[in-house]
Tab-separated table of C-alpha atoms and ligand atoms in Angstrom:
chain	number	residue	atom	x	y	z
A	3	UNK	CA	50.291	-13.338	-15.265
A	4	UNK	CA	48.562	-9.962	-15.326
A	5	UNK	CA	44.937	-9.947	-16.264
A	6	UNK	CA	43.709	-7.532	-18.932
A	7	UNK	CA	40.015	-7.229	-19.715
A	8	UNK	CA	39.035	-7.976	-23.282
A	9	UNK	CA	37.450	-5.035	-25.163
A	10	UNK	CA	33.753	-4.262	-24.897
A	11	UNK	CA	32.683	-4.022	-28.530
A	12	UNK	CA	29.030	-3.106	-28.445
A	13	UNK	CA	28.146	-1.690	-25.046
A	14	UNK	CA	25.586	1.046	-25.615
A	15	UNK	CA	26.527	4.564	-24.545
A	16	UNK	CA	24.821	5.937	-21.404
A	17	UNK	CA	23.797	2.504	-20.157
A	18	UNK	CA	25.796	-0.072	-18.253
A	19	UNK	CA	25.960	-3.462	-19.972
A	20	UNK	CA	23.807	-6.286	-18.578
A	21	UNK	CA	25.764	-8.344	-16.035
A	22	UNK	CA	25.887	-12.108	-16.419
A	23	UNK	CA	27.341	-14.499	-13.900
A	24	UNK	CA	28.484	-17.509	-15.932
A	25	UNK	CA	28.685	-20.557	-13.681
A	26	UNK	CA	30.622	-23.553	-14.949
A	27	UNK	CA	30.297	-26.940	-13.259
A	28	UNK	CA	32.536	-29.986	-13.686
A	29	UNK	CA	31.515	-31.627	-16.944
A	30	UNK	CA	33.206	-32.119	-20.279
A	31	UNK	CA	30.847	-29.533	-21.826
A	32	UNK	CA	32.766	-26.900	-19.804
A	33	UNK	CA	34.870	-26.299	-22.903
A	34	UNK	CA	31.728	-25.088	-24.747
A	35	UNK	CA	31.241	-22.436	-22.055
A	36	UNK	CA	34.357	-20.710	-23.304
A	37	UNK	CA	32.612	-20.183	-26.643
A	38	UNK	CA	29.456	-18.989	-24.867
A	39	UNK	CA	31.554	-16.508	-22.888
A	40	UNK	CA	33.079	-15.180	-26.098
A	41	UNK	CA	29.654	-14.742	-27.714
A	42	UNK	CA	28.376	-12.873	-24.656
A	43	UNK	CA	31.379	-10.569	-24.572
A	44	UNK	CA	31.075	-9.871	-28.321
A	45	UNK	CA	27.478	-8.804	-27.701
A	46	UNK	CA	28.556	-6.345	-25.016
A	47	UNK	CA	27.614	-8.225	-21.851
A	48	UNK	CA	29.622	-7.902	-18.661
A	49	UNK	CA	30.486	-11.500	-17.803
A	50	UNK	CA	31.802	-12.719	-14.455
A	51	UNK	CA	32.743	-16.427	-14.597
A	52	UNK	CA	32.580	-18.736	-11.593
A	53	UNK	CA	34.100	-22.193	-11.938
A	54	UNK	CA	33.499	-25.017	-9.495
A	55	UNK	CA	36.693	-26.786	-8.402
A	56	UNK	CA	35.709	-29.750	-10.605
A	57	UNK	CA	35.219	-27.478	-13.629
A	58	UNK	CA	38.877	-26.484	-13.430
A	59	UNK	CA	39.782	-30.142	-14.074
A	60	UNK	CA	38.258	-29.706	-17.557
A	61	UNK	CA	39.110	-26.088	-18.456
A	62	UNK	CA	41.542	-23.718	-16.786
A	63	UNK	CA	40.311	-20.598	-15.000
A	64	UNK	CA	42.914	-18.602	-16.954
A	65	UNK	CA	41.071	-19.350	-20.210
A	66	UNK	CA	37.912	-17.782	-18.791
A	67	UNK	CA	39.776	-14.870	-17.209
A	68	UNK	CA	41.419	-13.991	-20.506
A	69	UNK	CA	38.067	-13.607	-22.238
A	70	UNK	CA	35.852	-12.317	-19.410
A	71	UNK	CA	35.106	-8.847	-18.048
A	72	UNK	CA	36.683	-9.731	-14.710
A	73	UNK	CA	38.881	-12.590	-13.497
A	74	UNK	CA	37.229	-15.987	-13.202
A	75	UNK	CA	36.586	-16.965	-9.588
A	76	UNK	CA	36.808	-20.405	-8.057
A	77	UNK	CA	37.099	-19.702	-4.334
A	78	UNK	CA	34.194	-19.121	-1.941
A	79	UNK	CA	36.328	-16.984	0.324
A	80	UNK	CA	37.544	-14.436	-2.225
A	81	UNK	CA	40.485	-12.135	-1.661
A	82	UNK	CA	41.304	-8.877	0.138
A	83	UNK	CA	39.352	-6.711	-2.352
A	84	UNK	CA	36.221	-8.892	-2.424
A	85	UNK	CA	36.145	-10.987	0.751
A	86	UNK	CA	32.613	-12.336	0.163
A	87	UNK	CA	32.261	-12.591	-3.636
A	88	UNK	CA	29.036	-14.631	-3.651
A	89	UNK	CA	26.946	-11.738	-2.313
A	90	UNK	CA	28.421	-9.063	-4.579
A	91	UNK	CA	28.204	-11.332	-7.628
A	92	UNK	CA	24.683	-12.539	-6.791
A	93	UNK	CA	23.309	-9.107	-6.003
A	94	UNK	CA	24.709	-7.347	-9.062
A	95	UNK	CA	23.766	-10.031	-11.617
A	96	UNK	CA	21.035	-9.481	-14.198
A	97	UNK	CA	21.130	-13.197	-14.972
A	98	UNK	CA	22.976	-16.210	-13.598
A	99	UNK	CA	23.656	-18.896	-16.204
A	100	UNK	CA	25.071	-22.281	-15.288
A	101	UNK	CA	26.478	-24.063	-18.337
A	102	UNK	CA	27.093	-26.892	-17.992
A	103	UNK	CA	24.956	-27.758	-14.978
A	104	UNK	CA	25.914	-31.256	-13.777
A	105	UNK	CA	23.647	-33.643	-11.875
A	106	UNK	CA	25.677	-32.866	-8.751
A	107	UNK	CA	25.303	-29.083	-9.166
A	108	UNK	CA	21.563	-29.418	-9.803
A	109	UNK	CA	21.172	-31.559	-6.642
A	110	UNK	CA	23.134	-29.131	-4.479
A	111	UNK	CA	21.141	-26.151	-5.806
A	112	UNK	CA	17.821	-27.941	-5.268
A	113	UNK	CA	18.847	-28.702	-1.670
A	114	UNK	CA	20.006	-25.146	-1.001
A	115	UNK	CA	23.621	-26.088	-0.291
A	116	UNK	CA	26.240	-23.340	-0.408
A	117	UNK	CA	29.454	-25.304	-0.214
A	118	UNK	CA	31.249	-23.601	-3.087
A	119	UNK	CA	31.208	-20.154	-4.680
A	120	UNK	CA	28.795	-21.080	-7.490
A	121	UNK	CA	26.152	-22.628	-5.211
A	122	UNK	CA	26.510	-19.787	-2.691
A	123	UNK	CA	26.024	-17.238	-5.513
A	124	UNK	CA	22.909	-19.100	-6.716
A	125	UNK	CA	21.462	-18.682	-3.220
A	126	UNK	CA	22.554	-15.045	-2.968
A	127	UNK	CA	20.841	-13.810	-6.138
A	128	UNK	CA	17.370	-12.541	-6.944
A	129	UNK	CA	18.191	-12.449	-10.657
A	130	UNK	CA	16.704	-15.033	-13.024
A	131	UNK	CA	18.702	-18.259	-13.169
A	132	UNK	CA	19.179	-20.350	-16.305
A	133	UNK	CA	20.547	-23.888	-15.985
A	134	UNK	CA	21.887	-25.749	-19.014
A	135	UNK	CA	22.158	-29.374	-17.874
A	136	UNK	CA	24.725	-31.648	-19.491
A	137	UNK	CA	25.248	-35.276	-18.510
A	138	UNK	CA	24.893	-38.820	-19.789
A	139	UNK	CA	21.392	-39.958	-20.754
A	140	UNK	CA	21.170	-42.435	-17.854
A	141	UNK	CA	21.974	-39.685	-15.365
A	142	UNK	CA	19.565	-37.184	-16.947
A	143	UNK	CA	16.745	-39.751	-16.828
A	144	UNK	CA	17.310	-40.715	-13.177
A	145	UNK	CA	14.193	-39.948	-11.118
A	146	UNK	CA	16.358	-38.135	-8.562
A	147	UNK	CA	17.723	-35.769	-11.228
A	148	UNK	CA	14.293	-35.277	-12.808
A	149	UNK	CA	12.772	-34.519	-9.398
A	150	UNK	CA	15.481	-31.977	-8.625
A	151	UNK	CA	14.913	-30.326	-11.999
A	152	UNK	CA	11.146	-30.271	-11.376
A	153	UNK	CA	11.719	-28.708	-7.927
A	154	UNK	CA	13.916	-25.987	-9.374
A	155	UNK	CA	11.480	-25.281	-12.219
A	156	UNK	CA	8.660	-24.980	-9.688
A	157	UNK	CA	10.739	-22.328	-7.900
A	158	UNK	CA	11.074	-20.335	-11.110
A	159	UNK	CA	14.491	-21.513	-12.268
A	160	UNK	CA	14.760	-21.782	-16.071
A	161	UNK	CA	16.102	-25.198	-17.004
A	162	UNK	CA	16.991	-25.743	-20.632
A	163	UNK	CA	16.227	-29.211	-22.038
A	164	UNK	CA	19.479	-30.927	-22.994
A	165	UNK	CA	20.013	-31.719	-26.659
A	166	UNK	CA	20.274	-35.172	-28.209
A	167	UNK	CA	23.475	-36.193	-29.976
A	168	UNK	CA	27.017	-37.434	-29.344
A	169	UNK	CA	28.037	-37.613	-25.693
A	170	UNK	CA	31.430	-38.008	-24.035
A	171	UNK	CA	33.073	-41.426	-24.333
A	172	UNK	CA	31.612	-42.172	-27.767
A	173	UNK	CA	28.025	-42.561	-26.535
A	174	UNK	CA	25.002	-40.850	-28.053
A	175	UNK	CA	21.642	-39.822	-26.600
A	176	UNK	CA	19.884	-37.045	-24.679
A	177	UNK	CA	22.026	-35.068	-22.275
A	178	UNK	CA	24.224	-32.961	-24.532
A	179	UNK	CA	24.581	-29.329	-23.581
A	180	UNK	CA	22.810	-27.189	-26.216
A	181	UNK	CA	25.123	-25.348	-28.579
A	182	UNK	CA	26.575	-22.053	-27.265
A	183	UNK	CA	24.713	-20.131	-30.016
A	184	UNK	CA	21.353	-21.516	-28.835
A	185	UNK	CA	22.124	-20.676	-25.211
A	186	UNK	CA	23.299	-17.229	-26.291
A	187	UNK	CA	20.036	-16.528	-28.145
A	188	UNK	CA	18.016	-17.606	-25.126
A	189	UNK	CA	20.077	-15.313	-22.904
A	190	UNK	CA	19.448	-12.440	-25.325
A	191	UNK	CA	15.704	-13.062	-25.070
A	192	UNK	CA	15.746	-13.309	-21.284
A	193	UNK	CA	18.014	-10.357	-20.620
A	194	UNK	CA	17.063	-7.923	-23.365
A	195	UNK	CA	13.391	-8.777	-22.921
A	196	UNK	CA	13.795	-8.520	-19.182
A	197	UNK	CA	15.500	-5.148	-19.283
A	198	UNK	CA	14.266	-4.081	-22.700
A	199	UNK	CA	16.192	-2.548	-25.600
A	200	UNK	CA	15.220	0.942	-24.398
A	201	UNK	CA	16.350	0.283	-20.848
A	202	UNK	CA	18.005	3.355	-19.350
A	203	UNK	CA	16.614	5.622	-22.080
A	204	UNK	CA	14.249	8.549	-21.670
A	205	UNK	CA	11.674	8.805	-24.454
A	206	UNK	CA	9.653	12.022	-24.810
A	207	UNK	CA	6.451	11.637	-26.831
A	208	UNK	CA	3.730	14.087	-27.878
A	209	UNK	CA	0.202	12.868	-28.581
A	210	UNK	CA	-3.168	14.163	-29.741
A	211	UNK	CA	-4.384	17.169	-31.684
A	212	UNK	CA	-3.802	20.640	-30.313
A	213	UNK	CA	-6.812	22.823	-29.435
A	214	UNK	CA	-6.620	26.510	-30.269
A	215	UNK	CA	-9.328	28.541	-28.496
A	216	UNK	CA	-11.367	31.055	-30.462
A	217	UNK	CA	-13.312	32.195	-27.450
A	218	UNK	CA	-13.990	30.654	-23.970
A	219	UNK	CA	-16.289	28.055	-25.580
A	220	UNK	CA	-14.960	27.180	-29.020
A	221	UNK	CA	-11.691	25.670	-30.243
A	222	UNK	CA	-10.037	24.901	-33.547
A	223	UNK	CA	-8.696	21.389	-33.477
A	224	UNK	CA	-8.061	18.407	-35.745
A	225	UNK	CA	-9.038	14.765	-35.963
A	226	UNK	CA	-6.007	13.282	-34.201
A	227	UNK	CA	-7.260	10.903	-31.479
A	228	UNK	CA	-3.922	10.545	-29.676
A	229	UNK	CA	-4.107	6.743	-29.876
A	230	UNK	CA	-0.862	6.276	-31.799
A	231	UNK	CA	1.006	8.512	-29.339
A	232	UNK	CA	-0.442	6.640	-26.352
A	233	UNK	CA	0.454	3.278	-27.920
A	234	UNK	CA	4.006	4.538	-28.447
A	235	UNK	CA	4.213	5.575	-24.788
A	236	UNK	CA	2.969	2.194	-23.545
A	237	UNK	CA	5.231	0.160	-25.808
A	238	UNK	CA	8.269	2.356	-25.037
A	239	UNK	CA	7.635	1.741	-21.346
A	240	UNK	CA	7.389	-2.021	-21.919
A	241	UNK	CA	10.689	-1.924	-23.804
A	242	UNK	CA	12.294	-0.489	-20.689
A	243	UNK	CA	12.261	3.270	-21.340
A	244	UNK	CA	11.373	6.024	-18.918
A	245	UNK	CA	8.540	7.775	-20.734
A	246	UNK	CA	7.185	11.312	-20.678
A	247	UNK	CA	3.947	11.794	-22.591
A	248	UNK	CA	2.920	15.342	-23.486
A	249	UNK	CA	-0.702	15.063	-24.524
A	250	UNK	CA	-3.748	17.085	-25.459
A	251	UNK	CA	-6.113	14.175	-24.754
A	252	UNK	CA	-6.824	12.141	-21.639
A	253	UNK	CA	-6.973	8.493	-22.736
A	254	UNK	CA	-6.722	5.527	-20.350
A	255	UNK	CA	-3.232	4.023	-20.142
A	256	UNK	CA	-2.798	0.252	-19.777
A	257	UNK	CA	-2.651	-0.848	-16.145
A	258	UNK	CA	0.970	-2.014	-16.279
A	259	UNK	CA	2.117	1.395	-17.509
A	260	UNK	CA	-0.205	3.894	-15.857
A	261	UNK	CA	1.896	4.495	-12.753
A	262	UNK	CA	5.178	4.775	-14.602
A	263	UNK	CA	4.445	7.101	-17.504
A	264	UNK	CA	4.842	10.763	-16.696
A	265	UNK	CA	1.832	12.492	-18.294
A	266	UNK	CA	1.901	16.236	-19.028
A	267	UNK	CA	-1.427	17.738	-20.114
A	268	UNK	CA	-1.405	20.552	-22.684
A	269	UNK	CA	-3.988	22.078	-25.004
A	270	UNK	CA	-2.537	24.576	-27.427
A	271	UNK	CA	0.365	24.459	-29.856
A	272	UNK	CA	2.138	27.060	-27.701
A	273	UNK	CA	1.719	24.938	-24.545
A	274	UNK	CA	2.879	21.826	-26.376
A	275	UNK	CA	5.894	23.721	-27.712
A	276	UNK	CA	6.850	24.899	-24.223
A	277	UNK	CA	6.342	21.454	-22.634
A	278	UNK	CA	8.428	19.665	-25.262
A	279	UNK	CA	11.256	22.196	-25.395
A	280	UNK	CA	11.464	22.217	-21.600
A	281	UNK	CA	12.035	18.432	-21.513
A	282	UNK	CA	14.013	17.705	-24.661
A	283	UNK	CA	17.520	18.200	-23.233
A	284	UNK	CA	16.973	15.254	-20.914
A	285	UNK	CA	15.524	12.945	-23.608
A	286	UNK	CA	17.403	10.287	-25.579
A	287	UNK	CA	14.575	10.161	-28.088
A	288	UNK	CA	11.792	12.600	-28.981
A	289	UNK	CA	8.749	11.466	-30.950
A	290	UNK	CA	6.401	14.115	-32.323
A	291	UNK	CA	3.225	12.082	-32.849
A	292	UNK	CA	0.957	15.030	-32.018
A	293	UNK	CA	-0.940	16.818	-34.763
A	294	UNK	CA	0.034	20.391	-34.067
A	295	UNK	CA	-1.981	23.321	-35.397
A	296	UNK	CA	-0.020	25.309	-37.946
A	297	UNK	CA	-2.130	28.401	-37.290
A	298	UNK	CA	-3.810	29.886	-34.255
A	299	UNK	CA	-5.985	32.940	-33.577
A	300	UNK	CA	-6.119	35.617	-30.956
A	301	UNK	CA	-8.869	34.257	-28.696
A	302	UNK	CA	-11.712	36.552	-27.682
A	303	UNK	CA	-12.143	36.878	-23.910
A	304	UNK	CA	-15.874	36.657	-24.332
A	305	UNK	CA	-18.038	34.246	-26.258
A	306	UNK	CA	-18.516	35.395	-29.852
A	307	UNK	CA	-22.188	36.136	-30.412
A	308	UNK	CA	-24.114	34.954	-33.430
A	309	UNK	CA	-26.137	38.165	-33.703
A	310	UNK	CA	-22.900	40.163	-34.142
A	311	UNK	CA	-22.373	38.400	-37.467
A	312	UNK	CA	-19.679	36.176	-38.979
A	313	UNK	CA	-16.504	36.784	-36.966
A	314	UNK	CA	-13.272	37.821	-38.636
A	315	UNK	CA	-10.585	35.397	-37.444
A	316	UNK	CA	-7.018	36.563	-37.939
A	317	UNK	CA	-4.754	33.528	-38.105
A	318	UNK	CA	-1.127	33.663	-37.046
A	319	UNK	CA	1.454	30.911	-37.568
A	320	UNK	CA	2.350	28.730	-34.582
A	321	UNK	CA	5.919	27.740	-33.786
A	322	UNK	CA	7.298	24.673	-35.520
A	323	UNK	CA	7.855	22.395	-32.516
A	324	UNK	CA	9.737	19.750	-34.466
A	325	UNK	CA	11.930	22.366	-36.119
A	326	UNK	CA	12.877	23.834	-32.749
A	327	UNK	CA	13.530	20.374	-31.287
A	328	UNK	CA	15.833	19.520	-34.194
A	329	UNK	CA	17.638	22.861	-33.796
A	330	UNK	CA	18.267	21.981	-30.161
A	331	UNK	CA	19.153	18.312	-30.678
A	332	UNK	CA	22.078	17.067	-28.609
A	333	UNK	CA	24.581	14.514	-29.923
A	334	UNK	CA	23.173	10.997	-29.972
A	335	UNK	CA	19.563	12.134	-29.572
A	336	UNK	CA	17.086	10.477	-31.957
A	337	UNK	CA	14.207	12.621	-33.258
A	338	UNK	CA	11.167	11.077	-34.907
A	339	UNK	CA	8.570	13.102	-36.812
A	340	UNK	CA	5.196	12.129	-38.213
A	341	UNK	CA	3.723	13.140	-41.542
A	342	UNK	CA	0.022	12.810	-42.227
A	343	UNK	CA	-0.548	13.086	-45.963
A	344	UNK	CA	-3.588	12.696	-48.154
A	345	UNK	CA	-2.137	12.854	-51.669
A	346	UNK	CA	1.131	12.321	-53.478
A	347	UNK	CA	2.276	10.694	-50.251
A	348	UNK	CA	5.816	9.611	-51.163
A	349	UNK	CA	6.865	12.919	-52.743
A	350	UNK	CA	5.334	14.945	-49.900
A	351	UNK	CA	6.980	12.741	-47.313
A	352	UNK	CA	10.412	12.976	-48.941
A	353	UNK	CA	10.134	16.749	-49.078
A	354	UNK	CA	9.133	16.801	-45.413
A	355	UNK	CA	11.987	14.491	-44.419
A	356	UNK	CA	14.503	16.809	-46.100
A	357	UNK	CA	12.926	19.929	-44.628
A	358	UNK	CA	12.575	18.645	-41.069
A	359	UNK	CA	16.024	17.070	-40.511
A	360	UNK	CA	14.629	14.202	-38.420
A	361	UNK	CA	16.234	10.768	-37.996
A	362	UNK	CA	13.019	8.971	-38.851
A	363	UNK	CA	9.785	10.149	-40.436
A	364	UNK	CA	6.666	8.058	-39.858
A	365	UNK	CA	4.458	8.599	-42.875
A	366	UNK	CA	0.703	8.011	-42.765
A	367	UNK	CA	-1.531	8.024	-45.811
A	368	UNK	CA	-4.534	9.151	-43.809
A	369	UNK	CA	-6.837	8.852	-46.814
A	370	UNK	CA	-6.311	5.061	-46.951
A	371	UNK	CA	-8.896	2.762	-45.304
A	372	UNK	CA	-8.325	1.795	-41.620
A	373	UNK	CA	-5.345	4.151	-41.401
A	374	UNK	CA	-4.511	7.093	-39.157
A	375	UNK	CA	-6.913	9.301	-37.266
A	376	UNK	CA	-9.471	7.663	-34.983
A	377	UNK	CA	-8.689	4.121	-36.181
A	378	UNK	CA	-7.369	1.345	-33.937
A	379	UNK	CA	-5.067	0.259	-36.774
A	380	UNK	CA	-2.445	2.012	-38.826
A	381	UNK	CA	-0.170	1.443	-41.790
A	382	UNK	CA	2.979	3.512	-42.080
A	383	UNK	CA	6.146	3.979	-44.037
A	384	UNK	CA	9.320	4.623	-42.077
A	385	UNK	CA	11.667	6.949	-43.941
A	386	UNK	CA	15.163	7.255	-42.544
A	387	UNK	CA	17.799	9.958	-43.041
A	388	UNK	CA	19.199	8.096	-46.015
A	389	UNK	CA	15.734	8.215	-47.605
A	390	UNK	CA	15.392	4.448	-47.307
A	391	UNK	CA	11.731	3.494	-46.912
A	392	UNK	CA	10.323	0.563	-44.930
A	393	UNK	CA	6.599	-0.141	-45.109
A	394	UNK	CA	4.943	-1.426	-41.966
A	395	UNK	CA	1.731	-3.049	-43.184
A	396	UNK	CA	-1.701	-2.605	-41.593
A	397	UNK	CA	-1.644	-3.641	-37.919
A	398	UNK	CA	-2.605	-2.422	-34.450
A	399	UNK	CA	-1.169	0.875	-33.255
A	400	UNK	CA	0.771	-1.069	-30.573
A	401	UNK	CA	2.384	-3.231	-33.271
A	402	UNK	CA	3.183	-0.113	-35.332
A	403	UNK	CA	4.743	1.369	-32.190
A	404	UNK	CA	6.923	-1.709	-31.762
A	405	UNK	CA	8.242	-1.334	-35.324
A	406	UNK	CA	8.995	2.368	-34.772
A	407	UNK	CA	10.627	1.846	-31.370
A	408	UNK	CA	12.716	-1.086	-32.591
A	409	UNK	CA	14.175	1.297	-35.181
A	410	UNK	CA	14.686	3.912	-32.474
A	411	UNK	CA	16.532	1.387	-30.263
A	412	UNK	CA	18.767	0.460	-33.165
A	413	UNK	CA	19.505	4.134	-33.986
A	414	UNK	CA	20.270	4.841	-30.326
A	415	UNK	CA	22.634	1.895	-30.086
A	416	UNK	CA	24.479	3.164	-33.179
A	417	UNK	CA	24.888	6.543	-31.453
A	418	UNK	CA	22.234	8.076	-33.774
A	419	UNK	CA	23.491	10.580	-36.319
B	503	LIG	N1	4.716	19.715	-36.227
B	503	LIG	C1	5.285	20.494	-35.269
B	503	LIG	N2	4.888	21.783	-35.111
B	503	LIG	C2	3.938	22.315	-35.912
B	503	LIG	C3	3.358	21.516	-36.910
B	503	LIG	C4	3.762	20.218	-37.040
B	503	LIG	O1	6.144	20.031	-34.541
B	503	LIG	N3	3.560	23.557	-35.710
B	503	LIG	C5	5.194	18.329	-36.355
B	503	LIG	C6	4.155	17.248	-36.221
B	503	LIG	O2	4.044	16.804	-34.886
B	503	LIG	C7	4.720	16.142	-37.103
B	503	LIG	C8	5.497	16.897	-38.156
B	503	LIG	O3	5.716	18.197	-37.642
B	503	LIG	O4	5.624	15.319	-36.388
B	503	LIG	C9	4.799	17.017	-39.465
B	503	LIG	O5	3.537	17.554	-39.263
B	503	LIG	P1	2.620	17.885	-40.516
B	503	LIG	O6	1.388	18.578	-40.051
B	503	LIG	O7	2.465	16.637	-41.350
B	503	LIG	O8	3.595	18.832	-41.328
B	503	LIG	P2	3.680	20.366	-41.470
B	503	LIG	O9	5.102	20.748	-41.292
B	503	LIG	O10	2.703	21.053	-40.608
B	503	LIG	O11	3.334	20.504	-43.005
B	503	LIG	P3	1.898	20.481	-43.756
B	503	LIG	O12	0.851	20.627	-42.675
B	503	LIG	O13	1.966	21.612	-44.656
B	503	LIG	O14	1.845	19.150	-44.450
């Protein structure tokens, strides 16, 4: 029989799908692993099944091969193309799941035995390991089994508690393998949280208020503190993105992010324009959180003197950074704009959304209490291209960032516009 991979329905463009090794040990719950495999494949995971020889007494390897991303393996010694499969499978895995994990498998893993492909792969991986035990209640409650489970948990292995319900042979009790949907949701949390929904993405963010010099001493600026832009950068990093932060202010970044975020210091609208346009081609998402001056002046080389009287400042328009970013947008790129309004917020925001051509407009009513400039909290409305509004109620700027970036991740996974 020739093996054909099943289609990959929801793999995101520009990023390889997370790789799961699905280990199956010899228990009756092995049939439920087929359903788990199908759920994982539907969600876009790359799944490589490994069956122990005993598992094949319950479910055939062909069943797994037909649904998986690569043929199911059962043999420690591989074939001509992959002579030592346990190392390649172990090293490339983002997560190793064993479902069901029998008492025998758990004991062999706790002892560090490598006498079949699954146990050898468990020893050859640095990826997180999730065991889903399934056995009769008496076996699960044996001190030997409980001690092996405790040993593995102490070493950082995730061991799911078995469910209570009908067991093989008409018995009932604790020891049932949790339902494939529950295991699937746990895997989603481990893997997507572990890699993050913005994994493999480059997010370019601007922050702070621009500073337009009048003379060597004075500037025209605005009340933007940069805190929302910094929070966006930190949260984007935690969600797995590579982050570039173009900023007019120098705020402290959280310790877990400070070494990873690429910070570009700018002052004026012209500098911010140049810095953003220079980096946009490489970005999957651009977020214009900065408050950019709409007008600037020709700065005097020397300090303006009071005794020379009230100076005449001739304002000239700055470039529209967002407009130029949108004009240069590449396919699939997501562009997010901000709108700070003080009156007639909804109508102003809708007009701005239509004028700017962004994928998402984050609207602030900066006249409201605890909102916008200089506050630690914010309340925003997210307006999408279809003019659908979602209000994100008052919360920390980090929590606001999470709401914005969750929408960004979803737009990116849909291929944006
Ligand atoms: N923006 C920009 N370049 C400018 C001015 C603003 O890229 N020269 C961006 C801001 O970063 C923000 C969005 O445009 O993401 C909206 O900024 P805002 O000041 O609210 O809108 P304006 O277009 O300047 O309109 P107005 O000030 O008249 O409300």
